[in-house]
């Protein structure tokens, strides 16, 4: 069941086009009004400069050897709630500052996103 309170504008940072398109469709199906997609660190930071997001999903490892940590730092400063998406599972090690961050494990689906967008962060 979709969460009762969902973000209106979501930033999705994902470098795999098929995953990005699928996730965008699922977010819209959940009731998100708009999803802005960025495939790179520079693209995401440029969007953050011009747009006030309600929530973000950040693929941890982006192409070209980039990761999403600079985006997470900026969103934290701006007070935007976010989650890390990863296919690494329990092997992923985040900096201590993000030890309590929400994690979305790939592959994920509708129910995973519904839980993620709910009012309470994951307690896992």
Coordinates of C-alpha atoms in Angstrom, one line a residue:
X1 CA 0.0 0.0 0.0
X2 CA 1.4 3.4 -0.9
X3 CA 2.6 5.6 2.0
X4 CA 0.1 8.3 3.2
X5 CA 2.6 11.1 3.0
X6 CA 4.9 11.0 -0.1
X7 CA 7.4 13.5 -1.3
X8 CA 6.3 15.7 -4.2
X9 CA 9.7 16.2 -6.0
X10 CA 12.3 13.5 -5.9
X11 CA 15.9 13.5 -7.2
X12 CA 17.0 10.1 -8.6
X13 CA 20.7 9.7 -9.1
X14 CA 21.3 6.5 -11.2
X15 CA 23.8 5.9 -13.9
X16 CA 22.0 2.8 -15.4
X17 CA 19.3 4.1 -17.7
X18 CA 17.0 1.0 -17.4
X19 CA 17.1 1.2 -13.6
X20 CA 16.5 4.9 -13.7
X21 CA 13.5 4.6 -16.0
X22 CA 12.0 1.8 -14.0
X23 CA 12.5 3.6 -10.7
X24 CA 11.0 6.8 -12.1
X25 CA 7.8 4.9 -13.2
X26 CA 7.5 3.2 -9.8
X27 CA 7.9 6.6 -8.0
X28 CA 5.3 8.2 -10.2
X29 CA 3.0 5.2 -9.6
X30 CA 3.4 5.8 -5.8
X31 CA 2.2 9.3 -6.2
X32 CA 5.4 11.3 -6.5
X33 CA 4.5 14.4 -8.6
X34 CA 7.8 14.8 -10.3
X35 CA 11.1 12.9 -10.6
X36 CA 14.3 14.5 -11.8
X37 CA 17.0 12.1 -13.0
X38 CA 20.7 12.6 -13.0
X39 CA 23.2 10.0 -14.2
X40 CA 26.4 11.7 -12.9
X41 CA 27.8 13.6 -9.9
X42 CA 27.9 16.8 -11.9
X43 CA 24.4 16.4 -13.3
X44 CA 23.0 15.8 -9.8
X45 CA 24.8 18.8 -8.3
X46 CA 23.6 21.0 -11.1
X47 CA 20.0 20.0 -10.4
X48 CA 20.4 20.6 -6.7
X49 CA 21.6 24.2 -7.5
X50 CA 18.3 25.0 -9.3
X51 CA 15.7 22.8 -7.6
X52 CA 14.5 22.2 -4.0
X53 CA 13.9 18.5 -3.6
X54 CA 11.8 16.8 -1.0
X55 CA 13.6 13.5 -1.2
X56 CA 16.5 11.8 -3.1
X57 CA 17.6 8.3 -4.0
X58 CA 21.3 8.1 -4.6
X59 CA 23.0 5.3 -6.4
X60 CA 26.2 4.8 -4.4
X61 CA 28.6 4.0 -7.3
X62 CA 28.2 6.1 -10.4
X63 CA 30.1 5.6 -13.7
X64 CA 33.5 7.0 -14.3
X65 CA 34.7 6.0 -10.8
X66 CA 32.4 8.6 -9.1
X67 CA 30.3 8.0 -6.0
X68 CA 27.4 9.9 -4.6
X69 CA 28.9 11.1 -1.4
X70 CA 29.4 14.7 -2.5
X71 CA 25.6 14.7 -3.3
X72 CA 24.8 13.3 0.1
X73 CA 26.9 16.0 1.8
X74 CA 25.0 18.7 -0.1
X75 CA 21.6 17.2 0.6
X76 CA 22.5 16.9 4.3
X77 CA 23.4 20.6 4.4
X78 CA 20.1 21.4 2.7
X79 CA 18.1 19.3 5.1
X80 CA 16.9 16.9 2.3
X81 CA 16.1 13.4 3.3
X82 CA 17.7 10.7 1.1
X83 CA 18.5 7.1 0.8
X84 CA 21.4 5.2 -0.8
X85 CA 20.7 2.6 -3.5
X86 CA 23.2 -0.1 -3.9
X87 CA 23.7 -3.6 -5.3
X88 CA 26.5 -4.2 -2.9
X89 CA 24.2 -5.4 -0.1
X90 CA 25.8 -5.8 3.3
X91 CA 29.3 -5.3 1.9
X92 CA 28.8 -1.6 1.4
X93 CA 30.7 0.6 3.9
X94 CA 29.6 4.2 4.3
X95 CA 31.4 7.0 6.1
X96 CA 30.5 7.2 9.8
X97 CA 28.4 10.4 9.1
X98 CA 26.0 8.2 7.1
X99 CA 25.8 5.2 9.4
X100 CA 22.1 5.7 10.0
X101 CA 21.3 6.4 6.4
X102 CA 18.4 4.6 4.7
X103 CA 19.6 1.8 2.3
X104 CA 17.7 0.6 -0.7
X105 CA 19.1 -2.7 -1.8
X106 CA 19.0 -3.5 -5.5
X107 CA 17.1 -5.0 -7.1
X108 CA 14.2 -3.2 -5.5
X109 CA 10.5 -2.9 -6.5
X110 CA 7.3 -1.1 -5.7
X111 CA 7.0 -2.2 -2.1
X112 CA 10.6 -1.4 -1.3
X113 CA 10.1 2.2 -2.6
X114 CA 6.7 2.5 -0.8
X115 CA 8.5 1.6 2.5
X116 CA 11.4 4.0 1.7
X117 CA 9.0 6.9 1.1
X118 CA 7.1 6.3 4.3
X119 CA 7.4 8.8 7.1
X120 CA 9.8 6.8 9.2
X121 CA 13.4 6.0 8.2
X122 CA 14.4 2.4 8.0
X123 CA 15.4 0.9 11.3
X124 CA 17.4 -1.9 9.8

